[in-house]
PDB file of C-alpha atoms in Angstrom:
ATOM      1  CA  MET A   1      26.330  11.052 -37.337  1.00 44.00           C
ATOM      2  CA  PRO A   2      22.817  12.566 -36.998  1.00 49.00           C
ATOM      3  CA  GLU A   3      22.153  14.964 -34.163  1.00 49.00           C
ATOM      4  CA  ILE A   4      20.008  13.490 -31.376  1.00 49.00           C
ATOM      5  CA  VAL A   5      16.879  15.513 -30.835  1.00 52.00           C
ATOM      6  CA  ASP A   6      15.527  15.704 -27.270  1.00 57.00           C
ATOM      7  CA  GLY A   7      12.486  13.649 -28.327  1.00 61.00           C
ATOM      8  CA  ASN A   8      14.813  10.825 -29.405  1.00 74.00           C
ATOM      9  CA  ASP A   9      17.155  11.032 -26.400  1.00 83.00           C
ATOM     10  CA  PRO A  10      16.891   7.706 -24.540  1.00 87.00           C
ATOM     11  CA  SER A  11      17.771   9.366 -21.244  1.00 90.00           C
ATOM     12  CA  ALA A  12      14.989  11.942 -21.605  1.00 89.00           C
ATOM     13  CA  ALA A  13      12.539   9.216 -22.658  1.00 89.00           C
ATOM     14  CA  ARG A  14      13.398   7.172 -19.552  1.00 92.00           C
ATOM     15  CA  GLU A  15      12.873  10.236 -17.356  1.00 92.00           C
ATOM     16  CA  ARG A  16       9.474  10.917 -18.940  1.00 90.00           C
ATOM     17  CA  LEU A  17       8.467   7.268 -18.514  1.00 90.00           C
ATOM     18  CA  ALA A  18       9.607   7.255 -14.868  1.00 91.00           C
ATOM     19  CA  ALA A  19       7.616  10.425 -14.176  1.00 91.00           C
ATOM     20  CA  ALA A  20       4.506   8.966 -15.837  1.00 90.00           C
ATOM     21  CA  GLN A  21       4.868   5.723 -13.856  1.00 90.00           C
ATOM     22  CA  ALA A  22       5.280   7.665 -10.604  1.00 90.00           C
ATOM     23  CA  GLU A  23       2.141   9.657 -11.410  1.00 92.00           C
ATOM     24  CA  LEU A  24       0.179   6.453 -12.052  1.00 91.00           C
ATOM     25  CA  LEU A  25       1.445   4.807  -8.849  1.00 87.00           C
ATOM     26  CA  ASN A  26       0.511   7.926  -6.895  1.00 88.00           C
ATOM     27  CA  ALA A  27      -2.989   7.730  -8.341  1.00 89.00           C
ATOM     28  CA  LEU A  28      -3.349   4.029  -7.543  1.00 89.00           C
ATOM     29  CA  LEU A  29      -1.654   3.765  -4.168  1.00 85.00           C
ATOM     30  CA  ALA A  30      -1.904   7.211  -2.607  1.00 85.00           C
ATOM     31  CA  ASN A  31      -5.295   8.287  -3.971  1.00 85.00           C
ATOM     32  CA  GLY A  32      -3.672  10.947  -6.142  1.00 88.00           C
ATOM     33  CA  PRO A  33      -5.286  12.509  -9.193  1.00 92.00           C
ATOM     34  CA  ALA A  34      -5.751  10.435 -12.315  1.00 92.00           C
ATOM     35  CA  PRO A  35      -2.972  10.986 -14.854  1.00 92.00           C
ATOM     36  CA  ALA A  36      -3.952  12.492 -18.175  1.00 91.00           C
ATOM     37  CA  GLY A  37      -5.496   9.912 -20.472  1.00 92.00           C
ATOM     38  CA  PHE A  38      -6.627   7.511 -17.720  1.00 92.00           C
ATOM     39  CA  ASP A  39     -10.248   6.725 -16.980  1.00 93.00           C
ATOM     40  CA  GLU A  40     -11.006   7.720 -13.368  1.00 93.00           C
ATOM     41  CA  GLN A  41     -13.608   4.972 -12.934  1.00 94.00           C
ATOM     42  CA  ARG A  42     -11.211   2.259 -14.072  1.00 94.00           C
ATOM     43  CA  LEU A  43      -8.497   3.637 -11.819  1.00 94.00           C
ATOM     44  CA  ASP A  44     -10.950   3.548  -8.925  1.00 94.00           C
ATOM     45  CA  VAL A  45     -11.682  -0.129  -9.585  1.00 96.00           C
ATOM     46  CA  GLU A  46      -7.964  -0.891  -9.537  1.00 95.00           C
ATOM     47  CA  ARG A  47      -7.438   1.238  -6.400  1.00 95.00           C
ATOM     48  CA  ARG A  48     -10.075  -0.763  -4.554  1.00 95.00           C
ATOM     49  CA  ALA A  49      -8.608  -4.063  -5.753  1.00 97.00           C
ATOM     50  CA  LEU A  50      -5.104  -3.118  -4.620  1.00 95.00           C
ATOM     51  CA  LEU A  51      -6.412  -1.873  -1.264  1.00 96.00           C
ATOM     52  CA  SER A  52      -8.354  -5.100  -0.770  1.00 97.00           C
ATOM     53  CA  LYS A  53      -5.270  -7.168  -1.579  1.00 97.00           C
ATOM     54  CA  ARG A  54      -3.141  -5.150   0.856  1.00 96.00           C
ATOM     55  CA  ARG A  55      -5.816  -5.403   3.547  1.00 98.00           C
ATOM     56  CA  GLY A  56      -6.027  -9.175   3.083  1.00 98.00           C
ATOM     57  CA  ILE A  57      -2.276  -9.593   3.421  1.00 97.00           C
ATOM     58  CA  VAL A  58      -2.197  -7.499   6.604  1.00 97.00           C
ATOM     59  CA  ARG A  59      -5.114  -9.553   7.974  1.00 98.00           C
ATOM     60  CA  MET A  60      -3.272 -12.779   7.175  1.00 97.00           C
ATOM     61  CA  LEU A  61      -0.044 -11.577   8.789  1.00 97.00           C
ATOM     62  CA  GLY A  62      -1.725 -10.097  11.851  1.00 96.00           C
ATOM     63  CA  PRO A  63      -4.826 -12.166  12.599  1.00 96.00           C
ATOM     64  CA  ALA A  64      -4.793 -11.217  16.301  1.00 96.00           C
ATOM     65  CA  VAL A  65      -4.988  -7.525  15.382  1.00 97.00           C
ATOM     66  CA  ALA A  66      -7.781  -8.158  12.885  1.00 97.00           C
ATOM     67  CA  ASP A  67      -9.660 -10.293  15.421  1.00 97.00           C
ATOM     68  CA  GLU A  68      -9.363  -7.681  18.161  1.00 96.00           C
ATOM     69  CA  LEU A  69     -10.575  -4.944  15.830  1.00 97.00           C
ATOM     70  CA  GLY A  70     -13.453  -7.054  14.495  1.00 97.00           C
ATOM     71  CA  ASP A  71     -15.783  -5.022  12.296  1.00 97.00           C
ATOM     72  CA  ARG A  72     -13.560  -1.970  12.759  1.00 98.00           C
ATOM     73  CA  PHE A  73     -10.637  -3.630  10.941  1.00 98.00           C
ATOM     74  CA  ARG A  74     -11.703  -2.699   7.415  1.00 98.00           C
ATOM     75  CA  PRO A  75     -12.507   0.987   7.956  1.00 98.00           C
ATOM     76  CA  LEU A  76      -9.471   1.454  10.188  1.00 98.00           C
ATOM     77  CA  PHE A  77      -7.151  -0.244   7.727  1.00 98.00           C
ATOM     78  CA  ASP A  78      -8.559   1.758   4.828  1.00 96.00           C
ATOM     79  CA  ALA A  79      -7.962   5.018   6.760  1.00 96.00           C
ATOM     80  CA  TYR A  80      -4.432   3.860   7.634  1.00 97.00           C
ATOM     81  CA  ALA A  81      -3.694   2.884   4.028  1.00 95.00           C
ATOM     82  CA  LEU A  82      -4.861   6.247   2.715  1.00 90.00           C
ATOM     83  CA  ASP A  83      -2.490   8.067   5.072  1.00 91.00           C
ATOM     84  CA  ASN A  84       0.337   5.506   4.701  1.00 94.00           C
ATOM     85  CA  PRO A  85       0.784   4.315   1.112  1.00 90.00           C
ATOM     86  CA  ARG A  86       3.242   1.475   0.609  1.00 85.00           C
ATOM     87  CA  ARG A  87       6.709   2.629  -0.325  1.00 80.00           C
ATOM     88  CA  ALA A  88       9.093   0.992  -2.753  1.00 76.00           C
ATOM     89  CA  GLY A  89      11.050  -1.702  -0.984  1.00 85.00           C
ATOM     90  CA  SER A  90       8.726  -1.910   2.013  1.00 86.00           C
ATOM     91  CA  ARG A  91       7.721  -5.361   3.206  1.00 94.00           C
ATOM     92  CA  ALA A  92       4.258  -6.657   4.022  1.00 95.00           C
ATOM     93  CA  ARG A  93       5.294  -7.601   7.566  1.00 96.00           C
ATOM     94  CA  GLU A  94       6.493  -4.046   8.150  1.00 95.00           C
ATOM     95  CA  ASP A  95       3.173  -2.763   6.842  1.00 96.00           C
ATOM     96  CA  ALA A  96       1.233  -5.062   9.184  1.00 97.00           C
ATOM     97  CA  ALA A  97       3.355  -4.014  12.169  1.00 96.00           C
ATOM     98  CA  ALA A  98       3.000  -0.327  11.274  1.00 96.00           C
ATOM     99  CA  PHE A  99      -0.778  -0.740  11.049  1.00 97.00           C
ATOM    100  CA  ALA A 100      -0.877  -2.345  14.503  1.00 97.00           C
ATOM    101  CA  GLU A 101       1.213   0.499  15.935  1.00 96.00           C
ATOM    102  CA  TRP A 102      -1.012   3.049  14.196  1.00 97.00           C
ATOM    103  CA  CYS A 103      -4.066   1.425  15.796  1.00 97.00           C
ATOM    104  CA  ARG A 104      -2.412   1.366  19.232  1.00 96.00           C
ATOM    105  CA  ALA A 105      -1.482   5.040  18.935  1.00 95.00           C
ATOM    106  CA  ALA A 106      -5.100   5.816  18.055  1.00 95.00           C
ATOM    107  CA  GLY A 107      -6.322   3.842  21.082  1.00 95.00           C
ATOM    108  CA  GLU A 108      -8.002   1.212  18.919  1.00 96.00           C
ATOM    109  CA  LEU A 109      -5.950  -1.730  20.262  1.00 94.00           C
ATOM    110  CA  SER A 110      -5.218  -2.848  23.786  1.00 87.00           C
ATOM    111  CA  ALA A 111      -1.825  -2.241  25.363  1.00 75.00           C
ATOM    112  CA  LYS A 112       1.152  -3.506  23.441  1.00 65.00           C
ATOM    113  CA  ARG A 113       1.675  -7.223  23.677  1.00 58.00           C
ATOM    114  CA  LYS A 114       4.239  -9.471  22.074  1.00 55.00           C
ATOM    115  CA  VAL A 115       3.441  -9.794  18.409  1.00 54.00           C
ATOM    116  CA  ARG A 116       3.117 -13.382  17.247  1.00 57.00           C
ATOM    117  CA  TRP A 117       3.857 -13.764  13.580  1.00 51.00           C
ATOM    118  CA  LYS A 118       2.962 -16.608  11.347  1.00 50.00           C
ATOM    119  CA  PHE A 119       5.448 -19.435  11.009  1.00 48.00           C
ATOM    120  CA  TRP A 120       6.760 -18.191   7.656  1.00 49.00           C
ATOM    121  CA  GLN A 121       8.076 -14.944   9.069  1.00 51.00           C
ATOM    122  CA  SER A 122      11.827 -14.778   9.084  1.00 50.00           C
ATOM    123  CA  ASN A 123      13.107 -13.715  12.453  1.00 45.00           C
TER     124      ASN A 123
END
């Protein structure tokens, strides 16, 4: 049986792939540096698209928050998103609620009131 060289070790290959994927996700979602071999301009386009998608979902789930913030919603959400990247396994509703709390803590929203979710929210 031939000896397995580290470059052919499936376990080592999976670890390298996982590290590369983590580096790419950090660049896209947490504004980290571009991984080697990636075009910074193209990554920036994708960053903005993902941020816009996330912002739209939070707006849809929390329209009262977005309405109260008005024109401040976008810059405030973008600042929040930069400091609070989505984590694996986190839910959009949790993200929307965390954004509202972040805004309240910063004095951007009125006193806490009962959150009214859309009809599709489970419990």
